[in-house]
XYZ file of C-alpha atoms in Angstrom:
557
model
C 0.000 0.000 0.000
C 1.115 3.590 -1.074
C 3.334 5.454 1.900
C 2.924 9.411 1.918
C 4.723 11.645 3.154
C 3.775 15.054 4.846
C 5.805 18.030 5.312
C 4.968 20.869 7.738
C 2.997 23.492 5.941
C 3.135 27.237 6.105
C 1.285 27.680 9.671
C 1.243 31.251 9.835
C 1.814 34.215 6.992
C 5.420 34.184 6.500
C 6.776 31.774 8.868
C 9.736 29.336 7.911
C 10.203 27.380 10.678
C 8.793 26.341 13.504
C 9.649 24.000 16.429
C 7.671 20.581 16.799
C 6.351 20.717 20.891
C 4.694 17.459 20.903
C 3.005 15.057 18.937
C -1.011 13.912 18.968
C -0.191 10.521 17.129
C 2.555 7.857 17.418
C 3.450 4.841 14.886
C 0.397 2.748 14.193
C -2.503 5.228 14.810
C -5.213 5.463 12.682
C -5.714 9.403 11.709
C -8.481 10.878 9.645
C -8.191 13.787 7.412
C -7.811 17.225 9.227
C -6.739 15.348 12.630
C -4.058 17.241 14.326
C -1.053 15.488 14.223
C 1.076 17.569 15.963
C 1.579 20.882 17.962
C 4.298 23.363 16.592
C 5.102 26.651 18.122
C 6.025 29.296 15.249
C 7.483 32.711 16.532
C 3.641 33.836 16.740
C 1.928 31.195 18.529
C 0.930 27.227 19.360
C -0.561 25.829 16.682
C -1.676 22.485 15.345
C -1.107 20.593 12.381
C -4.098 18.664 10.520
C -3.196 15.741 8.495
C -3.666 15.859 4.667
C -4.302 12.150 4.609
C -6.592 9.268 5.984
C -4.477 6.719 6.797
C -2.171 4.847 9.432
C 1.012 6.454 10.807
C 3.804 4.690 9.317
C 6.866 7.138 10.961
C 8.104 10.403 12.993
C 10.920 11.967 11.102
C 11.151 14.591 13.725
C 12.023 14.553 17.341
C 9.733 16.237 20.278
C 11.950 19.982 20.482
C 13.635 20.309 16.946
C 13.324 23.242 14.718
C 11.647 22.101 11.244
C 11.837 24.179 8.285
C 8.633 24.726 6.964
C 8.133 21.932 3.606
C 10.105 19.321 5.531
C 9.019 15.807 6.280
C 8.251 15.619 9.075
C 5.619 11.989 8.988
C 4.471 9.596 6.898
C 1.287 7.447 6.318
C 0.087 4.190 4.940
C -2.799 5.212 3.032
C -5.704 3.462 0.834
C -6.234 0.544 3.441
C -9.671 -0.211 5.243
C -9.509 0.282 9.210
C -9.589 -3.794 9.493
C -5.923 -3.633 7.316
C -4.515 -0.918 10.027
C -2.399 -4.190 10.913
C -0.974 -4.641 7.719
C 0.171 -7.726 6.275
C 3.933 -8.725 7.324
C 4.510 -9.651 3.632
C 3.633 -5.704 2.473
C 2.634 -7.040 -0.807
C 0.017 -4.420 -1.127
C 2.851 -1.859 -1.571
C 2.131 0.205 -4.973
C 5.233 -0.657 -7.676
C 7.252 2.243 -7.776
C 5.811 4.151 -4.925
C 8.483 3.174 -2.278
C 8.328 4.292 0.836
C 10.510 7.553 2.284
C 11.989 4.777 4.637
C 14.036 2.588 2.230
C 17.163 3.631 0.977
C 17.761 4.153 -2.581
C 19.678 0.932 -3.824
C 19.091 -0.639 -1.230
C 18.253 -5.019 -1.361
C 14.639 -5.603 -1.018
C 15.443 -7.870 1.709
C 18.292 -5.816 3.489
C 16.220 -5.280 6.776
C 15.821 -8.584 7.434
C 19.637 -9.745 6.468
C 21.073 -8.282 9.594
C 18.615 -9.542 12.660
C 20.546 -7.670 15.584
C 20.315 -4.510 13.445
C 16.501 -5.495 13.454
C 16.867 -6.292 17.146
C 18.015 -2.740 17.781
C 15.595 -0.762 16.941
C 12.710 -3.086 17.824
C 10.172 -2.593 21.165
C 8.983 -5.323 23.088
C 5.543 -6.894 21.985
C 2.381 -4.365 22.894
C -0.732 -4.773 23.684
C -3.447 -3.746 21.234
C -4.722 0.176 21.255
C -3.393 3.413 20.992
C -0.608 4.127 22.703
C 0.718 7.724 22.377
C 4.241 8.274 23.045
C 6.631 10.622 21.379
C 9.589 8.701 19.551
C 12.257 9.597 22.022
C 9.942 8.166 25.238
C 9.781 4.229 22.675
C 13.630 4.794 21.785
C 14.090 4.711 25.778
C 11.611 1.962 26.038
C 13.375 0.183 23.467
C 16.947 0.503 25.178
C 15.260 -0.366 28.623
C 13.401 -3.627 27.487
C 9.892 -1.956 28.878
C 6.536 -2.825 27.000
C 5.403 1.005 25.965
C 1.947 -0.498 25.824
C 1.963 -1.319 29.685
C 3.821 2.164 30.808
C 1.266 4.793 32.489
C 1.237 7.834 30.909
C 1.329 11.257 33.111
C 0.303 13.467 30.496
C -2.771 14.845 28.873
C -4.684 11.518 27.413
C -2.457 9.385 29.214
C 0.771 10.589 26.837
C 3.995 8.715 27.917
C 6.989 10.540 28.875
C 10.729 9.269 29.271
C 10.037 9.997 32.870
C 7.033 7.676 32.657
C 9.205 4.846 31.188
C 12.316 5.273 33.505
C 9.806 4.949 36.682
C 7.973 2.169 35.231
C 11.310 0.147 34.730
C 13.058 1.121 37.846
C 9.470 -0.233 39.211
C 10.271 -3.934 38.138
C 8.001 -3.181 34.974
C 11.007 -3.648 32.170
C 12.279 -7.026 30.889
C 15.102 -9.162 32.897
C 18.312 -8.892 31.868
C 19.194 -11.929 32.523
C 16.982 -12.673 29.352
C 19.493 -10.802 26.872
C 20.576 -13.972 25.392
C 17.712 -15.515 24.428
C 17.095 -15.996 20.626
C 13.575 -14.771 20.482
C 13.657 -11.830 18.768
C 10.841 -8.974 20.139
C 7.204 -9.191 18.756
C 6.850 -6.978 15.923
C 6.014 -2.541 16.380
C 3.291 -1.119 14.713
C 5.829 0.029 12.243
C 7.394 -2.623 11.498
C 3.902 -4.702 10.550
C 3.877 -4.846 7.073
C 6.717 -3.075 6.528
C 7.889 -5.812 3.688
C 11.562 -5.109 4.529
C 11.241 -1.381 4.689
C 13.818 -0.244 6.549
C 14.132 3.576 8.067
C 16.534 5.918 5.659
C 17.936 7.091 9.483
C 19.972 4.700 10.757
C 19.169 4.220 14.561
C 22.101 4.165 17.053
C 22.771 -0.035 17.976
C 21.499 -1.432 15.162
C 24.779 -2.211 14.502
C 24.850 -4.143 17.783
C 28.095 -1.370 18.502
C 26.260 1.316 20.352
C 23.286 -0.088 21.204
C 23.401 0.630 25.036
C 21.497 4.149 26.672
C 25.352 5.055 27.891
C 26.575 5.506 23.617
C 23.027 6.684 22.908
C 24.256 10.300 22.029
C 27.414 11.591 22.466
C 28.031 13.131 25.900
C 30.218 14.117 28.001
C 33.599 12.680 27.073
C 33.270 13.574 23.349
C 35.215 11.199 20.896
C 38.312 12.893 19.068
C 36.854 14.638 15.916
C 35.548 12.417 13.001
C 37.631 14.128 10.312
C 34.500 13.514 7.525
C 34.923 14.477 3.951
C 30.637 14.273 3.808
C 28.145 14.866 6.274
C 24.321 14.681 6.021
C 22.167 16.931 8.223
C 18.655 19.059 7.963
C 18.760 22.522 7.778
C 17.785 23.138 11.112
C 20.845 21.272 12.479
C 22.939 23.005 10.280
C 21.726 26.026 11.321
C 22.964 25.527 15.031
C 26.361 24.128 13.220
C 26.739 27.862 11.896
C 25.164 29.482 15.553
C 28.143 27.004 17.827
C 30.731 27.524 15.343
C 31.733 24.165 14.785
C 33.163 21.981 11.621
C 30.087 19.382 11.308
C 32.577 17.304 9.406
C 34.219 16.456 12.988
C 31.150 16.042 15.056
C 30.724 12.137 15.812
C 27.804 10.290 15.253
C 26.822 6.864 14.474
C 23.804 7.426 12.103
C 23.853 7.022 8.526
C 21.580 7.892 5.979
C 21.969 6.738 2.203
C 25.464 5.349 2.975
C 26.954 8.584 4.409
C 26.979 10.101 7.986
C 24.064 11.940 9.523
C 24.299 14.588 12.576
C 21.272 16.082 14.248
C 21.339 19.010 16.312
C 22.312 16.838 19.470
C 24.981 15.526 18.351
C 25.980 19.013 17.441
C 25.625 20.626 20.498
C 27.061 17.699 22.985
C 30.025 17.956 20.247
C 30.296 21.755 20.981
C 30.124 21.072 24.852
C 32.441 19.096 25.022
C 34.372 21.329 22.923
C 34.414 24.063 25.191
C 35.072 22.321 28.259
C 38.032 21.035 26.717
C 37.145 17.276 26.450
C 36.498 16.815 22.887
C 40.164 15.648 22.235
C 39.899 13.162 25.347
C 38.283 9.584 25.698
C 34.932 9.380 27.747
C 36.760 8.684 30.449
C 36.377 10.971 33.639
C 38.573 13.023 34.956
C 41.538 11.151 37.785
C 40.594 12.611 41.185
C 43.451 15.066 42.568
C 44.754 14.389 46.120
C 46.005 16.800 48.097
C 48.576 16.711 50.605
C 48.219 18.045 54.412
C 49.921 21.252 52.695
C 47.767 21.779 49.807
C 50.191 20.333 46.887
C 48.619 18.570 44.510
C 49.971 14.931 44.571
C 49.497 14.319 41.247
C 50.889 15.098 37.907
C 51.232 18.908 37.307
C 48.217 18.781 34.770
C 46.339 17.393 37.939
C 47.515 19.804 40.414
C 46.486 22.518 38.098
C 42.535 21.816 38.763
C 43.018 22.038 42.676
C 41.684 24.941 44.353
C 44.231 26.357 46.584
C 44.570 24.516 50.052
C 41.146 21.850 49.153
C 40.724 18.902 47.353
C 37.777 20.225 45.171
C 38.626 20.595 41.532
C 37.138 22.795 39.372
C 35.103 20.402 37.497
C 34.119 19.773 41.173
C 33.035 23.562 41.417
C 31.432 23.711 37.957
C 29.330 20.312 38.478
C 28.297 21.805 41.676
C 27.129 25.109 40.428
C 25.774 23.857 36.812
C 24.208 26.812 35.219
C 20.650 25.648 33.205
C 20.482 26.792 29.928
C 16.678 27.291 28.083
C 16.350 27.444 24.069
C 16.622 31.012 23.054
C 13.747 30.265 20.482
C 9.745 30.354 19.372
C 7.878 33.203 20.943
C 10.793 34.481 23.612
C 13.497 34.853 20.788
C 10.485 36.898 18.373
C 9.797 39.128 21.642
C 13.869 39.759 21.452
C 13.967 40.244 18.195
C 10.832 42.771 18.132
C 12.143 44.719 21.307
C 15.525 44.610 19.874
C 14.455 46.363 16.643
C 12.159 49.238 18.235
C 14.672 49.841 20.936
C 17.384 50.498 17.800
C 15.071 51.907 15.562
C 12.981 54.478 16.977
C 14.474 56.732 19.669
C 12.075 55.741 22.730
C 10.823 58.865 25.238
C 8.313 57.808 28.317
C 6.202 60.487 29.594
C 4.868 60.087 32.972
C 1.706 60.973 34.600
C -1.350 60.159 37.193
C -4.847 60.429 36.651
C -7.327 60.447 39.728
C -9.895 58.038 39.016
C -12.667 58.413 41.984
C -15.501 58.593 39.294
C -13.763 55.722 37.394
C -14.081 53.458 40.468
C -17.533 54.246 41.005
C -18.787 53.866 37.504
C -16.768 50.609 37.370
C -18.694 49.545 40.618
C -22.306 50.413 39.064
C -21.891 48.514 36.214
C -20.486 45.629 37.484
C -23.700 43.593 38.527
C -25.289 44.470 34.897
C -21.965 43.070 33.471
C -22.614 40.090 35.519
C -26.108 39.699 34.599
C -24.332 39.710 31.018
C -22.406 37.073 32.014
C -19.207 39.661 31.882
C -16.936 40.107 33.978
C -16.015 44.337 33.840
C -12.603 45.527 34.400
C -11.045 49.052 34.323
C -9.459 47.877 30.753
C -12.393 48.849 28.474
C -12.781 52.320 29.998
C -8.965 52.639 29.438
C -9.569 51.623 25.730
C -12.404 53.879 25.286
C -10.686 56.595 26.691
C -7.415 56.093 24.525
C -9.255 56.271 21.633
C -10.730 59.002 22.173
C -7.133 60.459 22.657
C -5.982 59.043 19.242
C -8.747 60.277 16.963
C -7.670 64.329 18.506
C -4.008 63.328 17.938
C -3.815 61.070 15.312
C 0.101 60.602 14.901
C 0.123 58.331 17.911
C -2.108 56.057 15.987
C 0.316 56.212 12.719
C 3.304 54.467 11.543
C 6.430 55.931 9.823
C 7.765 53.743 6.554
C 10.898 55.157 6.334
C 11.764 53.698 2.822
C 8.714 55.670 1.361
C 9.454 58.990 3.143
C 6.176 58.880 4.705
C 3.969 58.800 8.052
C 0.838 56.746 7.642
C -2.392 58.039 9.836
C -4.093 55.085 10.974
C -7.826 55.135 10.722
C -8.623 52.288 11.981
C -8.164 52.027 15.659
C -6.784 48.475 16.723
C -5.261 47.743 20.373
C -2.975 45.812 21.011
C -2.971 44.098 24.468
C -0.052 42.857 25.985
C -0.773 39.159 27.907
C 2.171 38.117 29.792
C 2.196 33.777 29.235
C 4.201 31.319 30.016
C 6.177 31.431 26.977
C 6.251 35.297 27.022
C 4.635 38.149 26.333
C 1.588 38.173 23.635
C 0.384 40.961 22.031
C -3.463 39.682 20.603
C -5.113 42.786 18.670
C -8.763 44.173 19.731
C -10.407 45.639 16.711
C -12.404 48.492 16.130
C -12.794 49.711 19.487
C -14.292 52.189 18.344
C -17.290 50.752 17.514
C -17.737 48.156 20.195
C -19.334 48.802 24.207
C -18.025 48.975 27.169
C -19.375 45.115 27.597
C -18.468 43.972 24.378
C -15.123 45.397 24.817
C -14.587 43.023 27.925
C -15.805 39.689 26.686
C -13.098 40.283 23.739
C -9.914 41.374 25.930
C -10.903 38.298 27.996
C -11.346 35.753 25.672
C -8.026 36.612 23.902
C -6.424 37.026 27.147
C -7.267 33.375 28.106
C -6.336 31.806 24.606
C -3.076 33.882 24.855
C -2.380 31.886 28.064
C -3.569 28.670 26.566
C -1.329 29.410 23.161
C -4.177 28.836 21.506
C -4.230 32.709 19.603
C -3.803 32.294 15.589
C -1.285 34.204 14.064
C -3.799 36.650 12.738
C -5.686 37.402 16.243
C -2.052 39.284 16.912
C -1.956 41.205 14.069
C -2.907 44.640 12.669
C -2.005 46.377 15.526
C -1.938 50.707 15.758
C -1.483 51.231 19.590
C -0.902 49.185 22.299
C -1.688 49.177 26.004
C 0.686 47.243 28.669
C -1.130 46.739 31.915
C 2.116 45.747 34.181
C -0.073 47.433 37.083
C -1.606 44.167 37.586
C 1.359 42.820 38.684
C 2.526 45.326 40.620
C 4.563 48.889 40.156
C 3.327 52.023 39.210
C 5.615 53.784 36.572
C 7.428 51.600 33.987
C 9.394 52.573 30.230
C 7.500 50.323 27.876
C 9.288 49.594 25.008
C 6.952 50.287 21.598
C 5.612 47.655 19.677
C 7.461 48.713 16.367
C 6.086 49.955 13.397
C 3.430 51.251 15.835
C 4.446 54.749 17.181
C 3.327 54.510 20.538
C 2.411 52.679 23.479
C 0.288 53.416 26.870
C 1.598 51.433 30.426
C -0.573 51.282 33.100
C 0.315 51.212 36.584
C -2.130 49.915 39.805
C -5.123 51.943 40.454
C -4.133 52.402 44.487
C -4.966 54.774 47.203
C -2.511 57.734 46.814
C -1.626 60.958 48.675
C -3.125 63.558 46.603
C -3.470 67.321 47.188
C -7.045 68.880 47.396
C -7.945 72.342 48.674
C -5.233 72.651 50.056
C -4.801 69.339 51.944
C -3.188 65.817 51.558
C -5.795 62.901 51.360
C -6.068 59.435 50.131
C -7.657 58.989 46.424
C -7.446 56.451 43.923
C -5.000 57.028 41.441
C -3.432 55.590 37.940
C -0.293 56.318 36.768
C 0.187 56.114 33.383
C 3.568 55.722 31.577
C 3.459 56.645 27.507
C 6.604 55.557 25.519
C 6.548 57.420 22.017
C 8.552 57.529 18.968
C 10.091 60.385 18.818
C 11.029 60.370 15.194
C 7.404 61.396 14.665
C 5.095 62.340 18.047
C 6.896 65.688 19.734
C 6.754 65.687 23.012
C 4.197 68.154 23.926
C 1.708 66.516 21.628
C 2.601 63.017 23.921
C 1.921 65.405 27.151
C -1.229 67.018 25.297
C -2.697 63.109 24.088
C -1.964 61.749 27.944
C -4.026 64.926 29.252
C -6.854 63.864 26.889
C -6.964 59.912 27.983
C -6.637 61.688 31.673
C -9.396 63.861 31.659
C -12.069 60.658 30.092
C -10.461 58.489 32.797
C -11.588 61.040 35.704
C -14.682 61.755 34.026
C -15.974 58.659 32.923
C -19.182 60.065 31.196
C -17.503 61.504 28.481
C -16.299 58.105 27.184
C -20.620 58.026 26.269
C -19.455 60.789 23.526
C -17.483 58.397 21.745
């Protein structure tokens, strides 16, 4: 039966990559057309990806974490085959002449999978029950390595998803195979994959299928990196390559043991334990561990001068001692946090930032707010001060309309916005999200907060679309929620200007000549100064002031 293959589409306008977070299906599921697949977060948001095909999964190209150019494989089904045939016959014949599968090598004997049995052996799991079983490839490699049936592991994450985690606890429970059992000659119970494979064999060749480096402890190269492999050719996606170029390293001389069509193949792991180890100085050095330096009642090293060199004066702690101790963790500088540095980056550089400060008194604010709060319940809303803020910035933009514009430099030109779009900044979990409100100018108080909400809570969720944070003439950041009361918000670039919002708080304020308590919101306004003077940010932030402490004028607009 034919094998298709699927790339990763173009989830978003413009993207080009995009890093696979999970997937929804593992080898052997059935999948109907426009199932997700898989979850990959762009540098705009968590989306998922709907398969093209109804079928059966037949492989993962892709691990759980890498970076996949968009129109790269990333899966592959078995298609045209009822859901009884799922199974699949172990003889394939219902494989379509001259539609091979992605899997075999091209050249490659029809029968060269099952000419080597301990290469067969190696990348084999233990017999599984029947059902779905959904467990990203990295979680059945481990399985694999640790003799543990996937299908009996209990799975900690949403819809029962295994985890390596899941698999280490469930063999350190008893739950994995006796190793005493290693020498017996029957081989493991065929994997979903493998049924009706007809001799298919994976164009990746898995570490210890050569029966060399089978074991989890030559899995990946770690710590004690092997001497550099000297390669004249070396296969590798572009993602991979694209850390070779970020570490700086020859990807001729990284080691690996996987081959693919004949020549050597490095993914990004084995490029960046290659570059570890190059920079703690082990690459050139076997994976043996450093010799232990004694020290004398004097504090001389008693070993070789090499030795005596790692010593801290007058202990016996080394510094690999000091820097295993004091580990620092690092976190991919990618997906949404390495878009927010890249957008801050580029307004900070481009336009030359000034904040203006100031504090509105908002006693009428906080009453209104109060009287409409059980009619926004009754609406099923729940009302915050954020729509009246809205209202009240727009009603600053449309009498000063450059802080609602955007300057395109290359056409010599300042573009007045007439269309009034907020954006809202949503601090998440991967970072801060800016989803778009439209036309607030047309929309109610109530209307106003059922929207911020709803994209506030799919912001959190990473469920936005790439659309829902687009379009964007002025933004509001509300850090007040947090806590703080003046801030210098950097401006969401091309816009010209953006509005921070300290916590509405009881605050001295002068009155008649005395000091009492009031309510109070400061208000910080960054502006691009290429094209909003200052006294026209001062005059705007008088404007949103004066609808804030009079809260009926925002019915004049």
């Amino acid at each position: 039966m034919p094998v298709k293959e699927f790339k990763l589409p173009d989830v978003g306008e413009g993207v080009a990559e995009g890093e696979l977070v999970s997937w929804l299906v593992a080898p052997g599921d059935r999948v109907e057309e426009d199932q997700p697949v898989a979850e990959v977060e762009t540098d705009k948001a968590l989306v998922e990806v709907p398969s093209s095909y109804d079928g059966t999964v037949e492989e993962l190209f892709v691990e759980e974490g890498d970076v996949v150019p968009v129109g790269d494989v990333i899966i592959s089904f078995r298609v045209g085959e009822d859901d009884g045939d799922a199974g699949g016959e172990a003889d394939g014949a219902d494989a379509a002449p001259g539609d091979e599968p992605r899997g075999e090598a091209e050249g490659s004997e029809p029968g060269a999978a099952d000419a080597d049995p301990d290469a067969a052996d190696g990348d084999s799991e233990p017999a599984t029950s029947s059902g779905r079983t959904f467990a990203p490839p990295s979680a059945r490699r481990l399985a694999r390595e640790l003799g543990v049936d996937i299908a009996a592991v209990d799975g900690s994450g949403p819809g029962g998803r295994i985890s390596e985690a899941d698999v280490r606890a469930h063999a350190e429970g008893g739950g994995g195979d006796d190793a005493g059992d290693s020498g017996s000659d029957e081989a493991p119970a065929p994997t979903p994959t493998d049924v009706g494979s007809g001799g298919r064999k994976s164009a990746v060749k898995k570490r210890g299928e050569d029966g060399s480096a089978g074991s989890a402890s030559t899995a990946a190269p770690s710590a004690g990196a092997p001497e550099p492999a000297g390669r004249e050719t070396t296969l590798a996606t572009p993602a991979t390559r694209k850390v070779v170029r970020e570490l700086g390293v020859d990807i001729d001389d990284v080691p690996t043991d996987e081959t693919r069509d004949g020549e050597a193949f490095v993914t990004g792991e084995d490029v960046r334990a290659y570059a570890e180890a190059l920079e703690s100085g082990t690459a050139a050095d076997s994976a043996t561990e450093p010799e232990p330096v004694d020290v004398d009642a004097g504090g001389a090293a008693a070993g070789s001068a090499t030795a005596g060199a790692g010593a801290t004066t007058g202990t016996g702690v080394t510094d690999a001692d000091a820097t295993t101790g004091s580990a620092d963790e690092t976190v991919p500088y990618r997906g949404v946090r390495r878009t927010i540095g890249k957008q801050m980056e580029r307004s900070k550089f481009t336009a030359p930032h000034v904040t203006h400060h100031d504090t509105a008194e908002v006693d009428a604010l906080v009453e209104a707010r109060e009287e409409l709060k059980p009619r926004a319940e009754e609406a099923g809303v729940r009302l915050t001060y954020m729509p009246f803020v809205m209202k009240a910035i727009v009603a600053g933009l449309k009498e000063y309309p450059y802080l609602n514009s955007e300057l395109r430099e290359d056409d010599e030109e300042i573009v007045l916005k007439k269309e009034y779009n907020l954006g809202i900044a949503v601090a998440t979990d991967a970072g801060l999200m800016v989803p778009v409100v439209e036309d607030v100018d047309e929309k109610g108080l109530f209307e106003l907060a059922a929207e911020v909400s709803d994209l506030a809570a799919r912001a959190r969720e990473r469920k936005l679309k790439p659309a829902e944070m687009k379009g964007g003439t002025f933004s509001i950041t509300n850090f007040g929620a947090i806590g703080g009361e003046y801030a210098t918000p950097i401006i969401n670039y091309p816009e010209t200007a953006i509005l921070g919002l300290g916590a509405i708080e009881e605050r001295p304020v002068a009155r008649d000549g005395a000091v009492v308590a009031a309510p109070t919101l400061p208000l910080s306004l960054s502006i691009d100064h290429r094209v909003i003077d200052g006294a026209v940010a001062a005059e705007f932030a008088n404007t949103v002031m004066e609808h804030l402490e009079h809260p009926l004028l925002l019915l004049t607009q």
